[in-house]
XYZ file of C-alpha atoms in Angstrom:
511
model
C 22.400 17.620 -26.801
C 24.438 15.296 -25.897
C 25.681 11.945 -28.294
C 25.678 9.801 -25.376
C 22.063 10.080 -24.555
C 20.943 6.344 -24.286
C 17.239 6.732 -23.262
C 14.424 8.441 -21.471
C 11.827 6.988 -18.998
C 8.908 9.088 -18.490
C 6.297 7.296 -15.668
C 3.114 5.676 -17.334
C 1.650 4.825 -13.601
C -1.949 6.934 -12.994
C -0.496 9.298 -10.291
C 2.328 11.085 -13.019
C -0.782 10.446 -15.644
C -3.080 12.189 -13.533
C -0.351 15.332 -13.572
C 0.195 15.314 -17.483
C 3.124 12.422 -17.696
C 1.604 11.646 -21.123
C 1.527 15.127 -22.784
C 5.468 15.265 -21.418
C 6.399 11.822 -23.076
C 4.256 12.426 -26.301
C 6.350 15.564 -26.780
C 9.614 14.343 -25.754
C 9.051 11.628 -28.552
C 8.250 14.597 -30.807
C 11.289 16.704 -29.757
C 14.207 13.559 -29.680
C 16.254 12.002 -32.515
C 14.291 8.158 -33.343
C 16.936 6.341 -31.953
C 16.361 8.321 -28.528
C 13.746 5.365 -26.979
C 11.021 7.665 -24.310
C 10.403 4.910 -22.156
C 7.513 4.492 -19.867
C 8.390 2.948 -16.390
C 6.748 3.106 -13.432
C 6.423 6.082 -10.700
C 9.699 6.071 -8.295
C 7.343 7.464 -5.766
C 7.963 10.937 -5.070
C 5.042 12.333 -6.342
C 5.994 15.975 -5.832
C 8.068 15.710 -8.757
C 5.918 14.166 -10.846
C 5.960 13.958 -13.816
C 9.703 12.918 -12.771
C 11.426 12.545 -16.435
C 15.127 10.115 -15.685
C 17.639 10.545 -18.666
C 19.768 7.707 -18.520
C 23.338 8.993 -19.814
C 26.495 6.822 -19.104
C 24.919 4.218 -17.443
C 23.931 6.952 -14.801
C 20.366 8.299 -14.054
C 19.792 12.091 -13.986
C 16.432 13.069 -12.998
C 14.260 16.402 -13.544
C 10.918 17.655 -12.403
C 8.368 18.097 -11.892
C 8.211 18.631 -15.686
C 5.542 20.152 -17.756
C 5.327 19.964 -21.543
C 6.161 24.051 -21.649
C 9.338 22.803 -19.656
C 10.436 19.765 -22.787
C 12.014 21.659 -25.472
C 13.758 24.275 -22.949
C 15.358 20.797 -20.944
C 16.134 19.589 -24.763
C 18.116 22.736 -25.477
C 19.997 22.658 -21.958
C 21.365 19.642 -23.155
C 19.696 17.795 -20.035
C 22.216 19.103 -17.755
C 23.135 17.248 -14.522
C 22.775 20.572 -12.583
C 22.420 24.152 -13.531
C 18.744 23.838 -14.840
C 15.814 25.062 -12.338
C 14.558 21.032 -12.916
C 17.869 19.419 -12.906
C 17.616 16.984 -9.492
C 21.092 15.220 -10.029
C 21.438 11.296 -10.161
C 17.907 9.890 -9.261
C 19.486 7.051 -6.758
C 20.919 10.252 -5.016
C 18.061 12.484 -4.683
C 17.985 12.499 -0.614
C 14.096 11.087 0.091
C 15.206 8.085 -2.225
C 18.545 7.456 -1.376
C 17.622 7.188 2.524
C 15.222 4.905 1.748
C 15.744 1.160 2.302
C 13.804 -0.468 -0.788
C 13.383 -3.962 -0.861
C 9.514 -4.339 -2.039
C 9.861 -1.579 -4.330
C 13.590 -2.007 -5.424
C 12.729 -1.826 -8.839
C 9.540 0.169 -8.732
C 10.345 3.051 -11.672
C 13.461 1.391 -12.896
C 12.177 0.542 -15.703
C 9.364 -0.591 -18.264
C 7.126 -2.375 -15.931
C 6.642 -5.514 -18.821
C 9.515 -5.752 -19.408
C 10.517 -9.260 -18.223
C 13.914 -9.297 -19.390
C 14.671 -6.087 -17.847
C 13.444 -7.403 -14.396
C 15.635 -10.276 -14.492
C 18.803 -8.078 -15.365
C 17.489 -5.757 -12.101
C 17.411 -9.260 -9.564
C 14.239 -10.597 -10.453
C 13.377 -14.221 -10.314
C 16.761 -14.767 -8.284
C 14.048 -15.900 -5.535
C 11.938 -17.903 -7.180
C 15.039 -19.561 -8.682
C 15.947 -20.287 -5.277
C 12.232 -21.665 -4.473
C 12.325 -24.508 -6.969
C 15.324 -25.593 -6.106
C 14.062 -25.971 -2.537
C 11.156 -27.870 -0.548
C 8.150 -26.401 0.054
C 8.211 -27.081 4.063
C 11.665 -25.295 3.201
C 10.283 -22.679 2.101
C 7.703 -22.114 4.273
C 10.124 -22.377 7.056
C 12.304 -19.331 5.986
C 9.153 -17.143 5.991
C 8.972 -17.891 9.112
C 12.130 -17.157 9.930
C 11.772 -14.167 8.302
C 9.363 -12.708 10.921
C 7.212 -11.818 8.134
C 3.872 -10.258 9.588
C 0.937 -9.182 7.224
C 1.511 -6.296 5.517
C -2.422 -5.596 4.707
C -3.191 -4.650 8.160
C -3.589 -7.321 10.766
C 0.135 -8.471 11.265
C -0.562 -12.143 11.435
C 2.818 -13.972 10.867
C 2.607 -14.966 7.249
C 4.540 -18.322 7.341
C 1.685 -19.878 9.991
C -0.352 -19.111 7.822
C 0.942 -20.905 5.054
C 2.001 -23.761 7.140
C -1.848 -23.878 8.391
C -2.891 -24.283 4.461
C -0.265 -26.541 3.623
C -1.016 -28.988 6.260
C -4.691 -28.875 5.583
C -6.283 -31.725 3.149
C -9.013 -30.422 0.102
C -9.732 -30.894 -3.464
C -7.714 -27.613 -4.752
C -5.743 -25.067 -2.359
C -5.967 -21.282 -3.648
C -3.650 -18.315 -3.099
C -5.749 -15.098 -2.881
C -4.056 -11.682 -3.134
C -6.147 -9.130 -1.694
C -5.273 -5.766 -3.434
C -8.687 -4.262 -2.455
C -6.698 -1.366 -1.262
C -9.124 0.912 -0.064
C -7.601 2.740 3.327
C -7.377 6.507 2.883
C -4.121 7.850 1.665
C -2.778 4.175 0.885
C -1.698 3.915 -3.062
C 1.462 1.424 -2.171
C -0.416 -1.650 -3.813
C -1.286 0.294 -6.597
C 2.063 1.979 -7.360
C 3.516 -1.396 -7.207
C 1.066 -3.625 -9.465
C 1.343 -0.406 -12.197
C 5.380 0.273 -11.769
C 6.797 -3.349 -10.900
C 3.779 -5.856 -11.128
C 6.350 -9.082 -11.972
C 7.479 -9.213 -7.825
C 4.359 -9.650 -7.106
C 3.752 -12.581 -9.290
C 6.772 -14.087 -8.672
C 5.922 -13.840 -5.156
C 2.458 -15.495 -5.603
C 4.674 -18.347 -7.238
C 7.169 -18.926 -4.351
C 3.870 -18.678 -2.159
C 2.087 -21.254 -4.664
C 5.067 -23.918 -4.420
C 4.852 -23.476 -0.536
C 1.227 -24.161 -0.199
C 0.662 -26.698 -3.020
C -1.556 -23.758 -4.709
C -3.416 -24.705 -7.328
C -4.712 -21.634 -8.552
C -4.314 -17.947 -8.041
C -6.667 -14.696 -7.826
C -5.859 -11.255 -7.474
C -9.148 -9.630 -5.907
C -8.045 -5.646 -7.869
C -10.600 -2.676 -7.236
C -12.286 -1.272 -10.165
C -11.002 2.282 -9.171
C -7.359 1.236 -10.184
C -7.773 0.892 -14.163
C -4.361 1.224 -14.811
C -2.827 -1.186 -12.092
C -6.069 -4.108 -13.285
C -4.229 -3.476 -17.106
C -0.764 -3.595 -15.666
C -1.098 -6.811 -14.262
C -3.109 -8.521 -16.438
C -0.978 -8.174 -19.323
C 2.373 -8.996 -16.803
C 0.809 -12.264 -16.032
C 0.268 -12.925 -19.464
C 3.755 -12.503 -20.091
C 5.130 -14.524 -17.377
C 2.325 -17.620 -18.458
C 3.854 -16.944 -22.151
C 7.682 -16.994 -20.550
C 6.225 -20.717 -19.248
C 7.190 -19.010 -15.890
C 4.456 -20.870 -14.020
C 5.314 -24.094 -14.798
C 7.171 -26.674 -12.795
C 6.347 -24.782 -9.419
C 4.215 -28.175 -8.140
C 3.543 -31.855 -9.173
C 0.143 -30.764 -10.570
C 2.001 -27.963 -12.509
C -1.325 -26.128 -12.912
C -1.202 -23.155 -11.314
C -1.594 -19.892 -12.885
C -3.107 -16.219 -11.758
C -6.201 -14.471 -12.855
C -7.551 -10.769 -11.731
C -10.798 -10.554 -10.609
C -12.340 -6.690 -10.120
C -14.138 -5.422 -6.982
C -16.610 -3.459 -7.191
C -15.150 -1.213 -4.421
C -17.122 -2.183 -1.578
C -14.156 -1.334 1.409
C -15.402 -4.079 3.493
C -14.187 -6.838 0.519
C -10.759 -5.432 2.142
C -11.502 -8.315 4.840
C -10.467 -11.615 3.564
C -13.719 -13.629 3.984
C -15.958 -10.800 2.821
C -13.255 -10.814 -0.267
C -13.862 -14.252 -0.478
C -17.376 -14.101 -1.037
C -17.478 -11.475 -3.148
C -14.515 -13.879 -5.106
C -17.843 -16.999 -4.891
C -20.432 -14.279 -6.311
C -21.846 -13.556 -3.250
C -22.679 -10.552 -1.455
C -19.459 -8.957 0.194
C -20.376 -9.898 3.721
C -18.131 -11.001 6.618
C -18.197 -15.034 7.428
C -18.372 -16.415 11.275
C -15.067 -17.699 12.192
C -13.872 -20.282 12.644
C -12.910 -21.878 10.029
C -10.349 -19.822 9.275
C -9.625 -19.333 5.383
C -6.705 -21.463 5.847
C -8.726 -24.083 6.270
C -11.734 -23.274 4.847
C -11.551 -20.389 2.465
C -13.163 -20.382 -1.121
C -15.185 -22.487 -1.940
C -14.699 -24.321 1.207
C -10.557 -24.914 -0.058
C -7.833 -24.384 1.938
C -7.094 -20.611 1.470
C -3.998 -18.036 2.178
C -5.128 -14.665 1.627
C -2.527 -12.107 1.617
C -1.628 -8.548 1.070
C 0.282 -7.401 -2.360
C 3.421 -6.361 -0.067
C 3.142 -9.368 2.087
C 3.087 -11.332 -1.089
C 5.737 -8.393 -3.047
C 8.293 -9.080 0.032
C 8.668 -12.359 -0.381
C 11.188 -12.666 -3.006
C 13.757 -10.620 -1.110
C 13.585 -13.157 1.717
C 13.836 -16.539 -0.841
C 16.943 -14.838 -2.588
C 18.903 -13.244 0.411
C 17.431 -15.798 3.234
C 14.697 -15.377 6.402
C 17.753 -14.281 8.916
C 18.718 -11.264 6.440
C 14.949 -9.968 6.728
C 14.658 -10.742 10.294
C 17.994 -8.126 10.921
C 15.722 -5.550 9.383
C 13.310 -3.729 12.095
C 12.579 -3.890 15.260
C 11.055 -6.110 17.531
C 7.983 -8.432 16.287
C 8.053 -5.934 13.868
C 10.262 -7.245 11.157
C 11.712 -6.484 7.901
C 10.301 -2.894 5.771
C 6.911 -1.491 5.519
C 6.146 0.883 2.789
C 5.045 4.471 4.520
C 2.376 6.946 2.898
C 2.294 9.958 2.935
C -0.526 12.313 2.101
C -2.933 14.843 3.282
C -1.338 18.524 3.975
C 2.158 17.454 3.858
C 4.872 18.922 1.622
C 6.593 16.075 -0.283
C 3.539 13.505 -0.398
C 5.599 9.996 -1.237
C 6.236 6.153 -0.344
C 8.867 5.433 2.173
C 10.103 2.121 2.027
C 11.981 2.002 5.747
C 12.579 -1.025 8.122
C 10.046 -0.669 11.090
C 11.445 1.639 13.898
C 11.190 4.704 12.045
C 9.838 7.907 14.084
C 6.715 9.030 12.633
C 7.956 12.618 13.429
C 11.186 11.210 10.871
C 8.798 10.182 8.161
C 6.813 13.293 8.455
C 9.060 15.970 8.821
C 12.485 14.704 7.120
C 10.963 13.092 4.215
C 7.082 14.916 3.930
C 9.150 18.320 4.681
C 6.209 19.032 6.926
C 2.993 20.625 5.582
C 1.992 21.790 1.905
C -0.050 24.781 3.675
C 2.872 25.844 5.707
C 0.109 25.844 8.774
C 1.390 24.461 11.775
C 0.503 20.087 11.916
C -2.448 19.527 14.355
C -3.213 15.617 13.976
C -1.792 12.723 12.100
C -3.715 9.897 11.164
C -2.051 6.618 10.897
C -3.715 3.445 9.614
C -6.447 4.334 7.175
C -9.883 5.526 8.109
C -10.309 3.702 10.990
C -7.111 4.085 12.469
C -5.969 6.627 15.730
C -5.680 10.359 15.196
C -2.197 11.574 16.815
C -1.215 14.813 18.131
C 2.123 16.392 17.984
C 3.195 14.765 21.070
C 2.601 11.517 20.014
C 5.034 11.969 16.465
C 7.965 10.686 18.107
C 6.281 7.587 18.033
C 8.170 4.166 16.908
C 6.344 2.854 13.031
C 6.052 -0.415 14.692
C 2.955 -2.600 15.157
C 3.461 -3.171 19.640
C 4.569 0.698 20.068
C 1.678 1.810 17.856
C -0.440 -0.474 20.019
C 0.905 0.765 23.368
C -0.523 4.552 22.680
C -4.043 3.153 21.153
C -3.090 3.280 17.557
C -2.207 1.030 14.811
C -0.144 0.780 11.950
C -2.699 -0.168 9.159
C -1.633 -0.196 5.540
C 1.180 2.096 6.369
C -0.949 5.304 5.668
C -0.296 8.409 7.109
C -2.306 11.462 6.645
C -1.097 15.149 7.823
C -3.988 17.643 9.013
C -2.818 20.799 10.082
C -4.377 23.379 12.385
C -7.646 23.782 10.503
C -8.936 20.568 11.345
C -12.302 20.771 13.121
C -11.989 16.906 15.108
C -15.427 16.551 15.930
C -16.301 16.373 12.524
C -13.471 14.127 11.799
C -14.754 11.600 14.303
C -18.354 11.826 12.971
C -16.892 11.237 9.516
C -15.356 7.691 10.909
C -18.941 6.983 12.113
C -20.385 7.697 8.945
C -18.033 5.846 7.176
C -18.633 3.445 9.050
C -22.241 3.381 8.468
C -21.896 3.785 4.455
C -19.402 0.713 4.636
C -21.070 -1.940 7.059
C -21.757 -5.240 5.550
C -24.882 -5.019 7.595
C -24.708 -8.585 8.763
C -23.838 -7.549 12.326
C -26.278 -5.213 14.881
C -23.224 -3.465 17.034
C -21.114 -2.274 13.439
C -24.608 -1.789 11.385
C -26.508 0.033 14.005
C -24.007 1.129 16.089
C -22.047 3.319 13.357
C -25.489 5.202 12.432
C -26.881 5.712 16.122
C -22.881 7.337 16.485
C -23.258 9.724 13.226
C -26.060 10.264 14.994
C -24.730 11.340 18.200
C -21.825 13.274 17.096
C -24.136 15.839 15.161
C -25.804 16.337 18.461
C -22.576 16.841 19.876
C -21.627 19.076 17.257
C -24.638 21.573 17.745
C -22.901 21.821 21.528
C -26.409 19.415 22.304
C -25.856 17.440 26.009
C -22.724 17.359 25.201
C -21.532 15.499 28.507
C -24.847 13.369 28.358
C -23.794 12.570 24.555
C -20.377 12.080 25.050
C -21.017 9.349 27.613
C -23.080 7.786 24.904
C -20.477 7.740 22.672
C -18.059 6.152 24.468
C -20.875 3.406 25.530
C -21.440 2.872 21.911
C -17.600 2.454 20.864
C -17.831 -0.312 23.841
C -20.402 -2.036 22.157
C -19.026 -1.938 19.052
C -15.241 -2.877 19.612
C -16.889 -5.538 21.778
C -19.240 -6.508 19.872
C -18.888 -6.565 15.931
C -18.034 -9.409 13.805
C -15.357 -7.998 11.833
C -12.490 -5.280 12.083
C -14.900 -2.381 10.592
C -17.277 -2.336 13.196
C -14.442 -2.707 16.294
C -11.993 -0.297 15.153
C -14.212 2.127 14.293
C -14.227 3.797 17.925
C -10.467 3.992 17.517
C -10.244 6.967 15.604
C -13.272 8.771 17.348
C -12.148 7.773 21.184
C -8.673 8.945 19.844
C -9.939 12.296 18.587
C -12.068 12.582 22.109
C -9.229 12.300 24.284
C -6.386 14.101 22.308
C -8.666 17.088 21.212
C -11.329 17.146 23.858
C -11.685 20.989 23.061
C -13.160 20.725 19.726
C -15.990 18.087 21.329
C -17.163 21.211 23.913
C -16.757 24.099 21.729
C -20.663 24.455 21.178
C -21.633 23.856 24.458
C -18.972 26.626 25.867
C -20.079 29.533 23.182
C-alpha cells in the first residue's frame, strides 16, 4: 500500500447505510494503519455505486465501488490502484455522471465529513453569508430577485417576492420555516443534502433570516429521515457553538430548531405545515392571508424548500446575474434531478433547467435496470403527469413542462418500463389521494374515493365509456374545486395516463 495514503471517506448518509456502508468502513478501520483516518462524508449521489469508498492520495480523489466488505482487504492488497482493479472508477470529480453535472446546491455534498465546519469553510462555505452581513437586507433581498430564483419545493413562486412580501409586513416576531417534509415519490434530494452537507442549508436560512428580519427558525423534518433529523440537529448545534448566528439582525436572536412530522404528505403544503408547526391538525388554511403575511402564529412567515433555501448561498457569494445565466427561460439557475424507479444508474443530477428528460434518463440513468424497453416516465412526484416515450425529449423546465400537461415537482423522475399496467397506476393516484386528504375540503376528500372507486370499475372492463366520462367529470371537479394542490393535481396524473395509454383503460371491456 501505498505511503502517501492520506485518508479514506466512506458515506455515513442512510442510502450507502442501507447497502452495508458501515460494515465496509468498520472493516477498513480494522484493515488500515491508525494514522489512516476512514472518514465518513456524505453520499456523492450515485447510488449505484454505493457504498462508493474515495481514497484521497496526493491531494487527488480515486473512487471504487460499489464495495462490499468481501471486496476491503482484496482493494487493501491492490494497493488501491487508480485503475486495473474490477472497482477502481478513477478520480471521483471525473467519473462521467459527476463530472457533467453542474453542482452548485450540492457542491460539497460527499466532500467531506458533513460536521465538519472547518472543512466547509476551506470547500467555499460561508463566503455568502460573509457577503450577507456586509450588505443590507433590501440588498439582499434584491439579488434573489435578480437571481430568478423560483421555489424549488414545487410551486415555482419567485422566492425574493416572497421575502420582500415578509419583510415589508409589520408583527411581533417574523419566522423562517424550512419545509423538508419531503414526501414526493422518488425525491431523496432534501434528504441527501441535510445528511451529506447540512451547513448550506443553515447558512442559507441565515442569509434568508438577515433578509426578512427573522427572528426565529424551524425546520419542519419527517420522522422517516432519522439520519438527516440527527445530521442537522447536531450541525446547528455546531454553527450556534461557532456563534455563527449572531450579528445577522439588530435583535441578534435568531437561531434554528427541527421540529419532526409525523409524515402526514399533506404537511408538504406550507399552511397545513404550519399548523401541524402550532399543534394543530395538519389541515390546509383558506387563503388569503398568505403566510407571508400571516403565517404561524399569525407572524409574518416565508416558508421555503431545503434547495430553495440550499441555493441561496451560491447566489450571495457569486451575485443574482451569475444564477440568472444559468437555465432557461423563467426557469432559472439548477434543479436537482431524481432518478429512480426501473432505471439503470438511479442518482441526483444537479443540471441548470433546459435539460432533455430523454438526456437525464438515458445519458445519466443509462436507461432501465430491467433492460425492458421504458413505457412511462413520471415526473413530479405522485401527483405529477405520466409521459410516454414521445414526450422524453421534453425541456426540465417549469413553462415547457406546463405546455404538454405536466409539471416539474420536486425534480422526481420515476422510470416504468413496459410492464406497467396504467390503469392501475391512475387508480393508485386516486387512492393516494384518498389516504392523504386533509379532509377539510368535499371535491379532494370525496372526490379522490368516489375516483378509486371508479377506476376499479373501469378496471373489471365495467361501462367503461360510461365510467370514463365520470372520471374525467370528477378530475373537473376536483382541479376546480379543491382547496389545496392535493386535491387539484390529482387528475393530472390519471387524465395523463387516460390520454397517453388509452389502451390499458379498454382492455377489459375489449376481451
Amino acid at each position: 500500500m501505498s505511503s502517501s495514503l492520506q485518508r479514506v471517506l466512506v458515506p455515513g448518509d442512510s442510502a450507502a447505510r442501507s447497502v452495508g456502508a458501515d460494515d465496509v468502513a468498520a472493516r477498513l478501520a480494522d484493515a488500515l494503519p491508525t494514522d489512516t483516518p476512514v472518514i465518513r462524508n456524505g453520499s456523492r449521489g450515485l447510488f449505484w455505486l454505493e457504498p462508493l469508498i474515495e481514497v484521497e492520495r496526493n491531494d487527488e480523489r480515486l473512487g471504487f465501488g460499489p464495495v462490499t466488505v468481501e471486496d476491503v482487504d482484496d482493494i487493501i492488497e491492490a494497493g488501491f490502484p487508480s485503475s486495473g482493479h474490477p472497482l477502481a472508477l478513477g478520480p471521483v470529480e471525473k467519473i462521467p455522471q459527476l463530472a457533467d453535472q453542474q453542482r452548485l446546491i450540492f457542491a460539497r455534498c460527499g466532500f467531506d465529513d458533513p460536521l465538519d465546519l472547518a472543512a466547509y469553510q476551506a470547500g467555499g462555505g460561508l463566503a455568502g453569508l460573509s457577503r450577507a452581513r456586509a450588505l443590507a437586507p433590501d440588498v439582499i433581498v434584491e439579488a434573489v430577485k435578480t437571481s430568478g430564483l423560483r421555489g424549488r419545493g414545487g410551486a415555482g413562486f419567485p422566492a425574493g417576492i416572497k421575502w420582500e412580501t415578509a419583510a415589508k409586513a409589520t408583527g411581533d416576531a417574523t419566522y423562517l420555516c424550512c419545509n423538508a417534509d419531503e414526501g414526493d415519490s422518488g425525491t431523496y434530494a432534501d434528504r441527501l443534502l441535510m445528511e451529506g452537507d447540512p451547513f448550506t442549508l443553515i447558512e442559507g436560512m441565515c442569509i434568508a433570516a438577515r433578509a426578512i428580519g427573522a427572528t426565529r427558525g424551524l425546520v419542519y423534518l419527517r420522522s422517516e429521515y432519522p439520519d438527516a433529523i440527527r445530521t442537522l440537529k447536531a450541525a446547528i448545534r455546531i454553527w450556534r457553538e461557532a456563534g455563527l448566528f449572531q450579528g445577522l439582525s439588530d435583535g441578534d436572536g435568531f437561531d434554528i430548531e427541527v421540529r419532526t412530522g409525523a409524515g402526514a404528505y399533506i404537511c408538504g403544503e406550507e399552511s397545513s405545515m404550519l399548523n401541524s408547526l402550532e399543534g394543530k391538525r395538519g389541515e390546509v388554511r383558506a387563503k388569503p392571508p398568505i403566510p407571508a403575511i400571516s403565517g404561524l402564529f399569525g407572524q409574518p412567515t416565508i416558508v421555503n424548500n431545503v434547495l430553495t433555501l440550499a441555493s441561496v448561498p451560491w447566489i450571495l457569494e457569486h451575485g443574482g446575474e451569475a444564477y440568472r445565466d444559468l437555465g432557461t427561460g423563467r426557469s432559472r439557475g439548477t434543479q436537482a434531478f431524481q432518478l429512480a424507479g426501473d432505471v439503470k444508474q438511479g442518482a441526483l443530477v444537479e443540471l441548470a433547467f433546459g435539460v432533455s428528460l430523454r438526456t437525464l434518463i438515458e445519458d445519466f440513468g443509462g436507461g432501465t435496470r430491467s433492460g425492458r424497453p421504458l413505457r412511462a416516465v413520471q415526473v413530479g412526484g405522485p401527483l405529477g403527469a405520466y409521459l410516454a416515450d414521445a414526450d422524453l425529449d421534453v425541456a426540465m423546465d417549469y413553462e415547457a413542462l406546463a405546455a404538454i400537461g405536466a409539471m416539474l415537482g420536486h425534480g422526481g423522475i420515476v422510470v416504468f418500463n413496459d410492464t406497467v399496467d396504467m390503469a392501475r397506476q391512475a387508480r393508485f393516484a386516486m387512492e393516494f389521494c384518498a389516504i392523504e386528504s386533509c379532509g377539510k375540503c368535499t371535491p379532494c376528500r370525496v372526490g379522490a374515493t368516489r375516483g378509486r372507486e371508479t377506476l376499479d370499475k373501469i378496471i373489471a372492463g365495467e361501462a367503461v365509456a360510461d365510467n370514463l366520462a365520470l372520471i374525467e367529470d370528477l378530475c373537473e371537479l376536483m382541479t376546480d374545486g379543491s382547496l389545496c394542490a392535493m386535491g387539484g393535481l390529482t387528475p393530472m396524473p390519471v387524465r395523463s395516463a387516460i390520454q397517453r395509454f388509452p389502451e390499458d383503460f379498454t382492455r377489459q371491456a375489449a376481451e
